[in-house]
Short mmCIF file of C-alpha atoms in Angstrom, two decimals:
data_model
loop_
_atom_site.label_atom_id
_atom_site.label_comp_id
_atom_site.label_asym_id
_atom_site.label_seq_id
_atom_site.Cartn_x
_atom_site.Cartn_y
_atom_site.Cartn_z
CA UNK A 1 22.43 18.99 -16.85
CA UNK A 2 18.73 17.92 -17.99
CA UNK A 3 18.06 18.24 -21.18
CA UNK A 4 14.21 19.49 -22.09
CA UNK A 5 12.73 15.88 -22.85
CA UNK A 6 13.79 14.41 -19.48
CA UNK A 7 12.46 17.79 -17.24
CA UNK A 8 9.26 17.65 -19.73
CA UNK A 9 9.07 14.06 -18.17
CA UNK A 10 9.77 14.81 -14.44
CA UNK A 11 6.64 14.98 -12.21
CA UNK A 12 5.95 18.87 -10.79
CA UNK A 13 5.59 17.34 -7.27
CA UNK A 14 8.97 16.13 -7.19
CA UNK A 15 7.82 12.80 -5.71
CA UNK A 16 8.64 9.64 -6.94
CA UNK A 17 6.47 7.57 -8.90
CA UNK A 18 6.22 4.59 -11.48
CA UNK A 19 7.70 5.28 -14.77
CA UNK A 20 8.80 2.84 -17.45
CA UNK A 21 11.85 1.55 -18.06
CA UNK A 22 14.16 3.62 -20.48
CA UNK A 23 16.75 1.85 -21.00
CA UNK A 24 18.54 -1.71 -20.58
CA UNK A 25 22.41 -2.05 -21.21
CA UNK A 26 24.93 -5.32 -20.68
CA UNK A 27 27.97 -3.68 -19.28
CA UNK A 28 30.98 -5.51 -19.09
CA UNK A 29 34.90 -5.07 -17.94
CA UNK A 30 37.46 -5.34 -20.97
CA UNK A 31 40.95 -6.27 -19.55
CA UNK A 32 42.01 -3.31 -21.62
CA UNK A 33 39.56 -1.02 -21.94
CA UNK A 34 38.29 -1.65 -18.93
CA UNK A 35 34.49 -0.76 -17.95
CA UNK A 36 32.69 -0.44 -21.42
CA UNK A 37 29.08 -0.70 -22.78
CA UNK A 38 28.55 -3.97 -24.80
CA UNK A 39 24.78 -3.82 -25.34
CA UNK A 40 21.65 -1.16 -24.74
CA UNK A 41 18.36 -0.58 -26.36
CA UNK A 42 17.75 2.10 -27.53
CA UNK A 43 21.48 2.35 -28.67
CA UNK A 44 23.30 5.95 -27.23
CA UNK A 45 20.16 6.52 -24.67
CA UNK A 46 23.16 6.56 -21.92
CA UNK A 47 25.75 8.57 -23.56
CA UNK A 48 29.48 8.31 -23.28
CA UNK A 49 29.94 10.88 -20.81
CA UNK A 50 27.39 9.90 -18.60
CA UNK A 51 28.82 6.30 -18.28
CA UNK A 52 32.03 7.40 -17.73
CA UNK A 53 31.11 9.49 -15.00
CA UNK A 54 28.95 6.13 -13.14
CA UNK A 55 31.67 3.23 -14.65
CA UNK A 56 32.62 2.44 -11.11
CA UNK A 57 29.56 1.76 -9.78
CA UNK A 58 28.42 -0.46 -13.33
CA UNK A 59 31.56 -2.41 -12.34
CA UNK A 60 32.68 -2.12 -9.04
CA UNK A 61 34.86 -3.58 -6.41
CA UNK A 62 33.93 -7.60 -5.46
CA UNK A 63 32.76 -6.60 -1.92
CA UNK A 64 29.78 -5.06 -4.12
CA UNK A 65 29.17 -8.00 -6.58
CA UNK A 66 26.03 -9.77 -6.73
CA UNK A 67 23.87 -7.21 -4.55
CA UNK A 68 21.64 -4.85 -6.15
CA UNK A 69 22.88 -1.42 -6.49
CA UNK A 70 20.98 1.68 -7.66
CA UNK A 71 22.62 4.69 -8.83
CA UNK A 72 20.98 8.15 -9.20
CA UNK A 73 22.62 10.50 -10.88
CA UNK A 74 22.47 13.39 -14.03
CA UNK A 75 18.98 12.69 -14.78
CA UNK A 76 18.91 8.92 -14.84
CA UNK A 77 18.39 6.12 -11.96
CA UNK A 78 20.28 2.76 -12.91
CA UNK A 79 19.62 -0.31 -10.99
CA UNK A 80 22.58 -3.20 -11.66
CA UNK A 81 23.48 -6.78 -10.53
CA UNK A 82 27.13 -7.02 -11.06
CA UNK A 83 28.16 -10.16 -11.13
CA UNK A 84 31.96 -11.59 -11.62
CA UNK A 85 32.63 -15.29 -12.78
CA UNK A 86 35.98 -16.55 -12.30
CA UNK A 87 37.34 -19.30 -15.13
CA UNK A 88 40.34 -20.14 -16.39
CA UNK A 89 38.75 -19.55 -19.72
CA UNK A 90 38.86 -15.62 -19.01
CA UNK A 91 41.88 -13.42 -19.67
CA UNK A 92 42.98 -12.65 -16.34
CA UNK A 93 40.62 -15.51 -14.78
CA UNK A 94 37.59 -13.66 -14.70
CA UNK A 95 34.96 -11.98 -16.41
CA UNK A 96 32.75 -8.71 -15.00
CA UNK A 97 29.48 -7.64 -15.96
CA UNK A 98 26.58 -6.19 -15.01
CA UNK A 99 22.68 -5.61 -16.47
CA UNK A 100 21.33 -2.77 -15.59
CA UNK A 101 18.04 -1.02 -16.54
CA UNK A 102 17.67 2.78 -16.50
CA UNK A 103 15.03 5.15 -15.41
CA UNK A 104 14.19 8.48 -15.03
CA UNK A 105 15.47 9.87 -11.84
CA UNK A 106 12.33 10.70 -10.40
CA UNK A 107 11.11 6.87 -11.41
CA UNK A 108 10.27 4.66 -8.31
CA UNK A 109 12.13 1.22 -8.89
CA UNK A 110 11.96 -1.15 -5.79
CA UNK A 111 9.48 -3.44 -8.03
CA UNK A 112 12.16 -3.66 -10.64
CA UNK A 113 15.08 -5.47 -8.36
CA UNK A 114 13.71 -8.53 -7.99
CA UNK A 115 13.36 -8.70 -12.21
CA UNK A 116 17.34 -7.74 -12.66
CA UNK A 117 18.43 -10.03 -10.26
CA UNK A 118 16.85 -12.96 -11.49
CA UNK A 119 17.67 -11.62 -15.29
CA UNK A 120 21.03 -11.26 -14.34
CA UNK A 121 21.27 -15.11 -12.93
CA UNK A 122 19.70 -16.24 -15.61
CA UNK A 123 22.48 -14.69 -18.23
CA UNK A 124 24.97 -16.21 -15.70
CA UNK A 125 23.66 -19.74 -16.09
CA UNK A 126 24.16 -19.27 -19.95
CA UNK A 127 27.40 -17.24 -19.62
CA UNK A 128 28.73 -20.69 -17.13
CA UNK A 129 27.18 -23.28 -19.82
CA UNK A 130 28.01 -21.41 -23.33
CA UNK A 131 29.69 -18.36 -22.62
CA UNK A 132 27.23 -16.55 -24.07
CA UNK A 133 28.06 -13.35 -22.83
CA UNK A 134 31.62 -13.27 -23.30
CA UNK A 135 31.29 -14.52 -26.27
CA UNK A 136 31.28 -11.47 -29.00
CA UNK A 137 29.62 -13.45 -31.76
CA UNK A 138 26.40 -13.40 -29.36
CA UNK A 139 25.94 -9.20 -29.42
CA UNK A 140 23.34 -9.36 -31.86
CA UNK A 141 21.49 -12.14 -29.86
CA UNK A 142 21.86 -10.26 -26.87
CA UNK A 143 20.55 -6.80 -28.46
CA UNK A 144 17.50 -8.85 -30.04
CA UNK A 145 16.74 -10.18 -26.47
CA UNK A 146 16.96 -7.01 -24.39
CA UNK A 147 14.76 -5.25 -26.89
CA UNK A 148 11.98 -7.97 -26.53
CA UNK A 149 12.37 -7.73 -22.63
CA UNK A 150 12.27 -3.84 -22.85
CA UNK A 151 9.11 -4.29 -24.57
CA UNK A 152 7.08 -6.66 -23.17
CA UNK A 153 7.81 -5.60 -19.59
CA UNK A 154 6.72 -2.12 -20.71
CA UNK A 155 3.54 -2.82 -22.24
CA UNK A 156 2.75 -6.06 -20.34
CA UNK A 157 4.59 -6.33 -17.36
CA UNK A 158 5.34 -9.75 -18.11
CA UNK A 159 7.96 -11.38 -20.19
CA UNK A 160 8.57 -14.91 -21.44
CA UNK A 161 12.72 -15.85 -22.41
CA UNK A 162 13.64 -18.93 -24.52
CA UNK A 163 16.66 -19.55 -25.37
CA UNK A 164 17.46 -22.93 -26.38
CA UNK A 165 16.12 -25.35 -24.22
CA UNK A 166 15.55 -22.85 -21.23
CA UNK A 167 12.71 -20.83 -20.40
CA UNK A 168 12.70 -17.94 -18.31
CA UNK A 169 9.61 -15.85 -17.34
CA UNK A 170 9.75 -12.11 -15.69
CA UNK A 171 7.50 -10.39 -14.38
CA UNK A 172 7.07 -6.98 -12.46
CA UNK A 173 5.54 -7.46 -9.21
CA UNK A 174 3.37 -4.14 -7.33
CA UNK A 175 4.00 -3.42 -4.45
CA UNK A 176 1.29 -1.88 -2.21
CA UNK A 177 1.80 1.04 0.24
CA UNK A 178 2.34 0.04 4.00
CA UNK A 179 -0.51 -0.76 5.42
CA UNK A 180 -1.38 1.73 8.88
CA UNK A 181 -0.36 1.27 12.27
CA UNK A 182 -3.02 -0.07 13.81
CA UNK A 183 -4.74 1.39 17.19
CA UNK A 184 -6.31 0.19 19.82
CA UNK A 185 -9.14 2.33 19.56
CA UNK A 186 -9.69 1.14 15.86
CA UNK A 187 -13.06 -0.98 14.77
CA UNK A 188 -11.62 -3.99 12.32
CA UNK A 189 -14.09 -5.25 9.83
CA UNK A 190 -14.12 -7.67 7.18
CA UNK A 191 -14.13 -6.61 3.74
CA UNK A 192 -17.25 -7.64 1.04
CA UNK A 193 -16.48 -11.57 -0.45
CA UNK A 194 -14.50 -12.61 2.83
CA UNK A 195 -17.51 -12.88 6.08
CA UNK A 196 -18.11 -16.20 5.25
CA UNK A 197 -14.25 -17.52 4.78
CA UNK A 198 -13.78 -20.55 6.08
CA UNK A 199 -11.29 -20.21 9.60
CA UNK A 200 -9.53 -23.71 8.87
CA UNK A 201 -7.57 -21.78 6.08
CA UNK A 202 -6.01 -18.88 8.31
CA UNK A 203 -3.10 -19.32 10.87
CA UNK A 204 -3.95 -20.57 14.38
CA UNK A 205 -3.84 -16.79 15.78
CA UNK A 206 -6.11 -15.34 13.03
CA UNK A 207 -8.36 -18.28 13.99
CA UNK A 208 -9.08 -16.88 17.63
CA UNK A 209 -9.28 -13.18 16.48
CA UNK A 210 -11.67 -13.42 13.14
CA UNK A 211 -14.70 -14.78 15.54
CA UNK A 212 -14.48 -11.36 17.80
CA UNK A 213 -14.26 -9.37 14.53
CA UNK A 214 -17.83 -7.71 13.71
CA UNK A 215 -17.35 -4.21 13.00
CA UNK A 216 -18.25 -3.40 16.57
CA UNK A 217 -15.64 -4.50 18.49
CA UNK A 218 -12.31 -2.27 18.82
CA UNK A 219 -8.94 -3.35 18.76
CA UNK A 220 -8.18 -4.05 22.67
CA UNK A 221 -11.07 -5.43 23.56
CA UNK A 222 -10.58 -8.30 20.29
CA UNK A 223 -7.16 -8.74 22.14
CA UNK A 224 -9.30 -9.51 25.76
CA UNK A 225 -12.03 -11.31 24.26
CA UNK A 226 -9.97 -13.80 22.32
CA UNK A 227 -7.31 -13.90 25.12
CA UNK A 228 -4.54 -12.74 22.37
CA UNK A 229 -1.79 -10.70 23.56
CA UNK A 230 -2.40 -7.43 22.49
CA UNK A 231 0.71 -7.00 19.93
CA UNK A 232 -0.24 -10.15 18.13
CA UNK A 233 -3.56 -9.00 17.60
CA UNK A 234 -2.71 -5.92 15.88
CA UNK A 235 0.16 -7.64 13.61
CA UNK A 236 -2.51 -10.07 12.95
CA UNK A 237 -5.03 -7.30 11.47
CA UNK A 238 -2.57 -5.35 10.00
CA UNK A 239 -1.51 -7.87 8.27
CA UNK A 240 -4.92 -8.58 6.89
CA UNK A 241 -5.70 -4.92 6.22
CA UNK A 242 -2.62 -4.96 3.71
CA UNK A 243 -4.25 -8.19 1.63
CA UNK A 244 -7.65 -6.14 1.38
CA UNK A 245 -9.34 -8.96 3.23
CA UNK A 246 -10.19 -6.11 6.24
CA UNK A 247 -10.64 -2.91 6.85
CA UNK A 248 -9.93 -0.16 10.09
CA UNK A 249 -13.37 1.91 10.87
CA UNK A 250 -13.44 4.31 13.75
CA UNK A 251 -14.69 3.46 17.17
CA UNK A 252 -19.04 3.93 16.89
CA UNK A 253 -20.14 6.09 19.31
CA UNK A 254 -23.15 7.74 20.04
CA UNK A 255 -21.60 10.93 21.00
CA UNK A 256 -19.57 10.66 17.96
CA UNK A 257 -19.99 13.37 14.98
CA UNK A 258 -20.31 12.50 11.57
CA UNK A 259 -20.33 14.63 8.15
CA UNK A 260 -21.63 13.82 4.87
CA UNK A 261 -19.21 13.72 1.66
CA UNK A 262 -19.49 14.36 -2.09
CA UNK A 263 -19.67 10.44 -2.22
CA UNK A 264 -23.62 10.10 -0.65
CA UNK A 265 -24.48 11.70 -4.39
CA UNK A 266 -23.65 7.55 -5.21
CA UNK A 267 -26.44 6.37 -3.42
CA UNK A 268 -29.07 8.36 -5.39
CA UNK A 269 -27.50 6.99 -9.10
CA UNK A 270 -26.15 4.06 -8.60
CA UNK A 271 -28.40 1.29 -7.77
CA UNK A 272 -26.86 -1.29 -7.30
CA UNK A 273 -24.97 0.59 -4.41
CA UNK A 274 -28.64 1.27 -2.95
CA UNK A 275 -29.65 -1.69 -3.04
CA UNK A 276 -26.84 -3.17 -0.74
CA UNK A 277 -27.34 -0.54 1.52
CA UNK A 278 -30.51 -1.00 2.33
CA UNK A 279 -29.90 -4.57 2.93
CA UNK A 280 -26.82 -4.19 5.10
CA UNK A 281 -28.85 -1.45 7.57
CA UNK A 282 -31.88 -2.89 7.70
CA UNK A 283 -32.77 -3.82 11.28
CA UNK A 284 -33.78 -7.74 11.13
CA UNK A 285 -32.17 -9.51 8.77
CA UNK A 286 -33.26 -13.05 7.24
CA UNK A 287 -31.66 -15.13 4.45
CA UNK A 288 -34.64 -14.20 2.43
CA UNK A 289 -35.04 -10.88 2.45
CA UNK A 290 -38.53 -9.36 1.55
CA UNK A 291 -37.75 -6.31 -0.38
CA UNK A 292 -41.04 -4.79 1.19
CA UNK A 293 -39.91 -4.37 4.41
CA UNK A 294 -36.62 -3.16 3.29
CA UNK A 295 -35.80 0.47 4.71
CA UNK A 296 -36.66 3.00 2.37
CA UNK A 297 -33.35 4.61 0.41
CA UNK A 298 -35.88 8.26 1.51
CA UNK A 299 -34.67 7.66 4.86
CA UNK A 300 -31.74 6.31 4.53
CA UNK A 301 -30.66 9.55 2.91
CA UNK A 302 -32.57 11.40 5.24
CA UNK A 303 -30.27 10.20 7.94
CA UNK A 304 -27.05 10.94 6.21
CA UNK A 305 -28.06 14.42 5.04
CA UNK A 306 -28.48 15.64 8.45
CA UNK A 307 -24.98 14.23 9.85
CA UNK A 308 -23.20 17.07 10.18
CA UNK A 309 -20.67 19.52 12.34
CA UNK A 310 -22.36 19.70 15.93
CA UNK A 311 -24.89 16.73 15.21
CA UNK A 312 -24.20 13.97 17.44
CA UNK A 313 -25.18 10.41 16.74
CA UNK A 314 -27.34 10.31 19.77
CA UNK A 315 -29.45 13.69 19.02
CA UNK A 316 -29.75 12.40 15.40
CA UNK A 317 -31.07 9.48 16.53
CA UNK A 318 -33.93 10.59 18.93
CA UNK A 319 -35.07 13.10 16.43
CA UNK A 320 -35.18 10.75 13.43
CA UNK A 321 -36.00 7.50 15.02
CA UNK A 322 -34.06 5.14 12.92
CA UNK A 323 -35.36 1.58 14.53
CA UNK A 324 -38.85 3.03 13.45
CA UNK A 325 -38.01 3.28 9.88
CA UNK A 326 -36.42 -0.61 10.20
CA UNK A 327 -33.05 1.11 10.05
CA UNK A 328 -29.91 0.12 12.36
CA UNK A 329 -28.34 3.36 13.07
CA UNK A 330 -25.09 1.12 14.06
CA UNK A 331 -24.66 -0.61 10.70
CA UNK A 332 -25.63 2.85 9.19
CA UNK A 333 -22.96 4.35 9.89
CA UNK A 334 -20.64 1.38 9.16
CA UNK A 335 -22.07 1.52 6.07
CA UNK A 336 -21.53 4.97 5.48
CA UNK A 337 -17.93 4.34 6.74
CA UNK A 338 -16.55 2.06 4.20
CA UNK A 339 -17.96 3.42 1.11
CA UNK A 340 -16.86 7.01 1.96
CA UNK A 341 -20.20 8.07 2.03
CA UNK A 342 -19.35 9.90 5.51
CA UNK A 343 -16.53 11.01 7.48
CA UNK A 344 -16.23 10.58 11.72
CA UNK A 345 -15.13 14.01 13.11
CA UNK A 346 -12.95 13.50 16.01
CA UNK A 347 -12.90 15.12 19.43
CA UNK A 348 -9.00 16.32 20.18
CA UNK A 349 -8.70 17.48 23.73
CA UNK A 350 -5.53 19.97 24.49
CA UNK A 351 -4.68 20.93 28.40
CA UNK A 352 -3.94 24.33 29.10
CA UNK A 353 -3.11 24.46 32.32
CA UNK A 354 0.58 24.78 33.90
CA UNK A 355 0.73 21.81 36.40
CA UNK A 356 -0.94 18.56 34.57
CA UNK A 357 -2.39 15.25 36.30
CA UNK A 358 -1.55 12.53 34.42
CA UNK A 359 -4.43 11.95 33.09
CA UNK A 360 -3.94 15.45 31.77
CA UNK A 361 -0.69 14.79 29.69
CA UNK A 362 -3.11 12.61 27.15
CA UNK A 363 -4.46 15.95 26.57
CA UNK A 364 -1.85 16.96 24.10
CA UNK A 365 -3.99 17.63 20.93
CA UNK A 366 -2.88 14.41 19.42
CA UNK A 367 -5.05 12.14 20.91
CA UNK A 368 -8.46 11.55 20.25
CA UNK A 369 -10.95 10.71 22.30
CA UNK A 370 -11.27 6.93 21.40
CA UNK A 371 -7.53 6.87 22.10
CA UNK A 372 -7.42 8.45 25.35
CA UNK A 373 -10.74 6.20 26.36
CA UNK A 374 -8.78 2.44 25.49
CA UNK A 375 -5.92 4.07 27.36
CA UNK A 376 -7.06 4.67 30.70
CA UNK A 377 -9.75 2.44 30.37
CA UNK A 378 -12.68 5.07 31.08
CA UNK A 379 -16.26 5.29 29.35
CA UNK A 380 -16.07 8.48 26.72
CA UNK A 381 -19.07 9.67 29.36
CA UNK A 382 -17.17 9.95 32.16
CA UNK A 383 -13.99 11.42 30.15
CA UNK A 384 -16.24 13.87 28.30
CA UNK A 385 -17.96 14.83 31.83
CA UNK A 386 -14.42 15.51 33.38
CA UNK A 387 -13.44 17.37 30.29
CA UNK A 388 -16.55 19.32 30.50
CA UNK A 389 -16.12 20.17 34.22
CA UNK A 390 -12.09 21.13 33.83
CA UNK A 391 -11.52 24.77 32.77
CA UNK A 392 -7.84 23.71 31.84
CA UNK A 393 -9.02 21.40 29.09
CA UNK A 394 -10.01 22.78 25.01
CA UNK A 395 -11.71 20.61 23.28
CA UNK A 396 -10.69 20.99 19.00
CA UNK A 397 -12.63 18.80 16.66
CA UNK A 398 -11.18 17.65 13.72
CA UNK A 399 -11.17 15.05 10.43
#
């Protein structure tokens, strides 16, 4: 059962997320005894009966040593690295045991495995050259150690080891969510600090795909354009989208709707956001920019304000005039697209009918428009106009 500190400490959602570590404990396997606790800081964090109740897992058969095994149980989530060293030294010709460092259960530990294993290898090079471990004299040592790697991993994420002549140095790595599957209907674009990277430093297929990238082009036409099979292409950019160096926009098009966020309210108070907007959509551009001719951030503004539900890009545009006011309505809306500053509402079309073409089973309410256009190849004109012409066919819109 939880006691009221650790359900005080559990998230409401019930998701996991990063926590710190609670605990870290040297277990180890006494030829009498058998599985026993040599070592943890705090002392009596993991009580008696709760190690009992896990002991076979701390120390467990040798099909399980030297893998990383995580056990969640009674309110705490232990990840271990049992190791077993076999010496004549040892009663029995061996000796068992296993670091572990304890969580809360709702803690999320994957970045933590990496740091046990190599701490655990590490006390098995000193266990093999001084016995270290086995060695009971050593407890205190071991206790004073563990409490400075507790700590500094805790409050730095970083710790530095020296003991004796060797020098070991942990540290906690992040680990960033998956990055999206990417579409074929998707618009890559570079991210701010990496246009102007130099191609000689990326692999040979990154090489043929950067050139095609300019916030423009979607997915599958990259893939035709730099004669790149199609798969490769997306690996390629999804494997840049999880470094940060690019981004995924949705397809521009003029029949497109857009909608305004909370985040426009930036544009207005922060300046130097302004101030790189109105360079970036600015129709001509020049490596010395007169700040005269610059759009003004009145229209700019003006242009976002009025994106909205039933608004296309097209009516906006002939109403407004952007290319009068020295604005590119294109790199507008890219703009407005990476900073949050709007949001592309997408056209969803569902067929209702009983006996569907199959053109019609695309309909399904779970393809958009850009989708269903890279699929079968067809302009969203002539889609929409068949949509618009087919009784069978509902058109939602949605974010």
């Amino acid at each position: 059962m939880l006691d009221r500190e650790q359900l005080h400490r559990e998230p409401k959602s019930g998701k996991t997320k990063d926590g710190p570590i609670r605990c870290i404990l040297l277990s180890e396997f006494h030829v009498v005894e058998g599985s026993k606790i040599s070592c943890q800081v705090p002392e009596n964090f993991v009580t008696k009966e709760v190690f009992d109740s896990i002991r076979t897992y701390i120390i467990p058969k040798p099909q399980l040593q030297r893998c990383i095994l995580t056990i969640n149980t009674l309110g705490h989530k232990v990840i271990g690295y049992p190791v077993r060293i076999s010496h004549v030294r040892y009663q029995r010709n061996f000796f068992y045991y296993n670091l572990c460092f304890v969580f809360d259960s709702w803690s999320r530990t994957v970045q933590y495995e990496a740091v046990v294993k190599k701490l655990s290898e590490y006390l098995l090079m000193m266990e093999e050259e001084g016995s270290f471990l086995s060695n009971a004299e050593n407890n205190g040592n071991i206790c004073n150690l563990l409490t400075c790697i507790l700590r500094d991993l805790n409050q730095r994420q970083v710790a530095t080891i020296v003991e004796g002549d060797t020098t070991i140095y942990l540290k906690i790595g992040r680990l960033k969510a998956d990055p999206p599957v990417v579409q074929d209907h998707q618009v890559p674009l570079m991210c701010r600090g990496f246009e102007d990277t130099d191609l000689d430093s990326w692999d040979l297929t990154t090489q043929q795909v950067l050139p095609f990238v300019n916030g423009i082009n979607h997915v599958a036409r990259i893939a035709a354009e730099a004669d790149v099979e199609n798969q490769l292409v997306k690996s390629c950019i999804q494997n840049l989208v999880y470094y940060g160096v690019m981004q995924l926009l949705p397809l521009l098009k003029y029949s497109n709707v857009y909608m305004c966020t909370r985040e426009l309210q930036k544009l207005t108070r922060d300046r130097t956001l302004a101030d790189e907007c109105r360079r970036y959509v600015q129709l001509q551009h020049a490596e010395k920019v007169d700040t005269v001719r610059l759009p003004s951030l009145f229209n700019i503004l003006q242009l976002y304000s009025q994106m909205t539900h039933g608004v296309t890009l097209r009516s906006l545009c002939q109403r407004l005039c952007p290319r009068d006011n020295n604005i590119d309505e294109r790199k507008l809306v890219s703009f407005g697209l990476q900073h949050n500053l709007i949001r592309c509402i997408n056209k969803y079309p569902i067929f209702t009918g009983s006996i569907p073409t199959p053109k019609h089973k695309l309909y399904t309410g779970l393809n958009s428009l850009d989708e269903i256009c890279c699929k079968t190849g067809l302009s969203p004109s002539r889609i929409e106009q068949e949509i618009d012409m087919d009784s069978n066919v509902t058109v939602i819109w949605k974010l």
